[in-house]
Amino acid sequence: QKEVEQDPGPLSVPEGAIVSLNCTYSNSAFQYFMWYRQYSRKGPELLMYTYSSGNKEDGRFTAQVDKSSKYISLFIRDSQPSDSATYLCAMIVPQAGTALIFGKGTTLSVSS
Amino acid sequence: GAVVSQHPSRVICKSGTSVKIECRSLDFQATTMFWYRQFPKQSLMLMATSNEGSKATYEQGVEKDKFLINHASLTLSTLTVTSAHPEDSSFYICSAREGVMETQYFGPGTRLLVL
């Protein structure tokens, strides 16, 4: 079992739809959770960063963490064609020298 | 958010030559820098972790003599692909972290093509 599982998609939605992206993990030592967005041929861009269970909202994006279920989600409201990208969940055990563990990424396509 | 730059953004070289890629944290001091490679339509694969002033820690299967990493200062890390071959062609991305409790910020990536 991989440490972080993420459905690669692709996920296609019409403009204006609500998008739900999810990851599950197996290591209960993960304490910090991130969502990155990566456009083709670009480096990942940090979207959301959370460290506690519950919801965190930033504009059209909401990150949700459920540590008891080892499940995290990213919701995108009023999706736009510019949201078309690959979304990577990532998490980390906060110790010196440790690196982020990434999911495989979900490819999202928003059509106008 | 913090900014990480990479140079060059794209490089084409002949087989057998060495290529150096620079990664800089522009507005923060990065105690730890990471190097990833990414093949088309695949996720990021961690190659190595480097802490300023110490030797890099390489992931299993990554040849440390082929991928030389130097983290000479708190704002600069370099990856040198030695004696590059076509199979080394990939997208190389660095990231940097200010402290253990901080998140990682990524550079824009370097696309390497070895002919």
Coordinates of C-alpha atoms in Angstrom, one line a residue:
Chain A
Q1 CA 0.0 0.0 0.0
K2 CA 1.4 3.4 -1.0
E3 CA 1.7 6.0 1.7
V4 CA -0.5 8.4 -0.2
E5 CA -3.3 7.4 -2.6
Q6 CA -4.8 9.8 -5.1
D7 CA -7.0 9.0 -8.0
P8 CA -5.2 10.3 -11.2
G9 CA -8.4 10.9 -13.1
P10 CA -8.8 12.6 -15.5
L11 CA -11.7 14.5 -14.1
S12 CA -13.7 16.6 -16.5
V13 CA -16.3 19.1 -15.4
P14 CA -18.2 22.1 -16.9
E15 CA -17.4 25.6 -16.0
G16 CA -19.1 26.6 -12.7
A17 CA -19.1 23.1 -11.3
I18 CA -17.9 22.3 -7.8
V19 CA -14.9 20.0 -7.9
S20 CA -13.9 17.6 -5.2
L21 CA -10.4 16.2 -5.1
N22 CA -9.3 13.6 -2.5
C23 CA -6.4 11.8 -1.1
T24 CA -6.1 9.1 1.5
Y25 CA -3.0 8.2 3.5
S26 CA -1.8 5.5 5.7
N27 CA 0.9 7.1 7.9
S28 CA -0.7 8.6 11.0
A29 CA 2.6 10.5 11.7
F30 CA 1.8 13.0 8.8
Q31 CA 1.0 16.3 10.4
Y32 CA 1.0 18.9 7.7
F33 CA -1.0 18.7 4.5
M34 CA -0.7 20.7 1.3
W35 CA -2.4 21.0 -2.1
Y36 CA -0.3 22.0 -5.0
R37 CA -1.5 22.9 -8.5
Q38 CA 0.8 22.1 -11.5
Y39 CA 0.2 23.4 -15.0
S40 CA 1.8 21.5 -17.8
R41 CA 5.6 22.1 -18.0
K42 CA 5.6 24.2 -14.8
G43 CA 6.7 23.7 -11.3
P44 CA 4.0 23.0 -8.6
E45 CA 2.4 26.0 -7.0
L46 CA 1.3 25.9 -3.4
L47 CA -2.5 26.4 -3.1
M48 CA -3.4 25.4 0.5
Y49 CA -1.5 24.4 3.6
T50 CA -3.2 23.0 6.7
Y51 CA -2.1 21.2 9.8
S52 CA -5.2 20.5 11.8
S53 CA -8.4 18.6 11.2
G54 CA -11.2 20.7 9.8
N55 CA -11.8 23.1 7.0
K56 CA -9.6 25.9 5.7
E57 CA -11.0 28.3 3.1
D58 CA -9.2 30.6 0.7
G59 CA -11.3 32.2 -2.0
R60 CA -12.9 29.5 -4.2
F61 CA -10.7 26.8 -2.6
T62 CA -11.5 24.8 0.6
A63 CA -9.1 22.3 2.1
Q64 CA -10.5 19.7 4.4
V65 CA -8.6 17.4 6.7
D66 CA -9.9 14.4 8.6
K67 CA -7.1 12.9 10.5
S68 CA -9.2 10.2 12.1
S69 CA -10.1 8.8 8.7
K70 CA -6.7 9.7 7.2
Y71 CA -8.5 11.6 4.4
I72 CA -8.0 15.0 2.9
S73 CA -10.0 16.9 0.3
L74 CA -9.7 20.0 -1.8
F75 CA -12.9 21.6 -3.0
I76 CA -13.0 24.1 -5.8
R77 CA -16.2 26.2 -6.2
D78 CA -17.3 27.9 -9.4
S79 CA -14.6 26.2 -11.3
Q80 CA -13.0 28.0 -14.2
P81 CA -11.2 26.8 -17.4
S82 CA -8.0 28.3 -15.8
D83 CA -8.4 25.8 -13.0
S84 CA -7.5 23.0 -15.6
A85 CA -4.3 21.6 -14.2
T86 CA -3.0 18.7 -12.2
Y87 CA -3.6 18.9 -8.5
L88 CA -1.2 17.2 -6.2
C89 CA -1.8 16.4 -2.5
A90 CA 1.3 16.3 -0.3
M91 CA 2.0 15.7 3.3
I92 CA 4.9 15.5 5.6
V93 CA 6.1 14.3 9.0
P94 CA 7.6 17.5 10.4
Q95 CA 11.2 16.3 11.2
A96 CA 14.5 17.7 10.0
G97 CA 15.5 16.3 6.6
T98 CA 12.1 14.8 5.7
A99 CA 10.5 15.6 2.4
L100 CA 7.0 16.0 1.2
I101 CA 5.3 12.8 0.2
F102 CA 3.1 13.4 -2.9
G103 CA 0.1 11.7 -4.3
K104 CA 0.2 10.9 -8.0
G105 CA -1.9 13.9 -8.9
T106 CA -5.4 14.3 -10.3
T107 CA -5.7 15.9 -13.8
L108 CA -8.6 18.3 -13.9
S109 CA -10.2 19.7 -17.1
V110 CA -12.8 22.5 -16.8
S111 CA -14.6 23.1 -20.0
S112 CA -16.3 26.4 -20.9
Chain B
G1 CA 4.4 33.3 -1.0
A2 CA 8.1 32.5 -1.1
V3 CA 9.9 32.5 -4.5
V4 CA 12.2 29.9 -5.8
S5 CA 14.0 30.3 -9.1
Q6 CA 15.7 27.8 -11.3
H7 CA 18.2 28.4 -14.1
P8 CA 18.3 27.5 -16.9
S9 CA 14.6 26.8 -17.7
R10 CA 15.5 24.6 -20.6
V11 CA 18.7 23.0 -21.8
I12 CA 19.7 20.9 -24.7
C13 CA 23.0 19.1 -24.6
K14 CA 24.9 16.4 -26.3
S15 CA 25.3 12.9 -24.8
G16 CA 28.4 12.7 -22.6
T17 CA 28.4 16.3 -21.5
S18 CA 27.6 17.6 -18.0
V19 CA 24.8 20.0 -17.2
K20 CA 24.5 22.2 -14.1
I21 CA 21.1 23.4 -12.9
E22 CA 20.9 26.2 -10.2
C23 CA 18.1 26.6 -7.7
R24 CA 17.8 29.8 -5.6
S25 CA 15.5 30.8 -2.9
L26 CA 15.0 34.5 -3.5
D27 CA 13.4 35.9 -0.4
F28 CA 14.1 33.4 2.3
Q29 CA 16.9 31.3 3.6
A30 CA 16.4 27.6 2.7
T31 CA 17.8 25.3 5.3
T32 CA 16.8 22.3 3.2
M33 CA 16.5 22.0 -0.6
F34 CA 15.1 19.1 -2.5
W35 CA 15.6 17.9 -6.1
Y36 CA 12.9 16.1 -8.0
R37 CA 12.5 14.7 -11.5
Q38 CA 9.3 14.3 -13.3
F39 CA 8.5 12.3 -16.4
P40 CA 5.6 13.2 -18.6
K41 CA 2.2 12.5 -17.0
Q42 CA 3.9 11.2 -13.9
S43 CA 4.2 12.5 -10.4
L44 CA 7.2 14.1 -8.8
M45 CA 10.0 11.6 -7.9
L46 CA 12.3 12.8 -5.1
M47 CA 15.9 12.4 -6.0
A48 CA 17.8 13.9 -3.1
T49 CA 17.5 16.1 0.0
S50 CA 20.3 18.6 0.8
N51 CA 20.9 20.6 3.9
E52 CA 23.2 23.6 3.7
G53 CA 26.8 22.8 4.4
S54 CA 26.3 19.0 4.5
K55 CA 26.2 16.2 2.0
A56 CA 23.0 15.4 0.2
T57 CA 20.9 12.4 1.0
Y58 CA 20.0 10.5 -2.1
E59 CA 16.9 8.4 -2.5
Q60 CA 17.3 4.7 -3.3
G61 CA 18.2 4.1 -6.9
V62 CA 19.6 7.6 -7.6
E63 CA 23.3 7.6 -8.5
K64 CA 25.0 10.1 -6.3
D65 CA 28.1 10.2 -8.6
K66 CA 25.9 10.9 -11.6
F67 CA 23.7 13.6 -10.0
L68 CA 26.0 15.8 -8.0
I69 CA 24.3 18.1 -5.5
N70 CA 25.9 21.1 -3.8
H71 CA 24.1 23.2 -1.3
A72 CA 26.8 25.8 -0.7
S73 CA 24.7 28.5 0.9
L74 CA 21.3 29.1 2.4
T75 CA 20.0 30.4 -0.9
L76 CA 21.6 28.3 -3.5
S77 CA 21.7 24.6 -4.4
T78 CA 23.0 23.1 -7.7
L79 CA 22.4 19.8 -9.4
T80 CA 25.0 18.7 -11.9
V81 CA 24.0 15.9 -14.2
T82 CA 27.4 14.3 -15.2
S83 CA 28.0 12.6 -18.4
A84 CA 24.4 13.0 -19.4
H85 CA 22.7 10.4 -21.6
P86 CA 19.3 10.5 -23.4
E87 CA 17.6 8.6 -20.6
D88 CA 18.5 11.5 -18.3
S89 CA 16.1 13.7 -20.4
S90 CA 13.4 14.8 -18.0
F91 CA 11.9 17.7 -16.1
Y92 CA 14.0 18.6 -13.0
I93 CA 12.4 20.6 -10.3
C94 CA 13.9 21.9 -7.1
S95 CA 12.1 23.0 -3.9
A96 CA 13.2 24.8 -0.8
R97 CA 12.1 24.9 2.8
E98 CA 13.0 27.5 5.4
G99 CA 12.5 25.3 8.4
V100 CA 11.1 22.0 9.6
M101 CA 7.7 23.5 10.3
E102 CA 7.5 25.3 7.0
T103 CA 6.2 24.1 3.7
Q104 CA 8.1 23.6 0.5
Y105 CA 8.1 26.1 -2.4
F106 CA 9.0 24.9 -5.8
G107 CA 11.0 26.3 -8.6
P108 CA 9.6 26.6 -12.1
G109 CA 11.6 23.5 -13.3
T110 CA 14.3 22.8 -15.8
R111 CA 13.6 20.8 -18.9
L112 CA 16.7 18.8 -19.9
L113 CA 17.0 17.2 -23.3
V114 CA 20.0 15.1 -24.0
L115 CA 20.6 14.3 -27.7

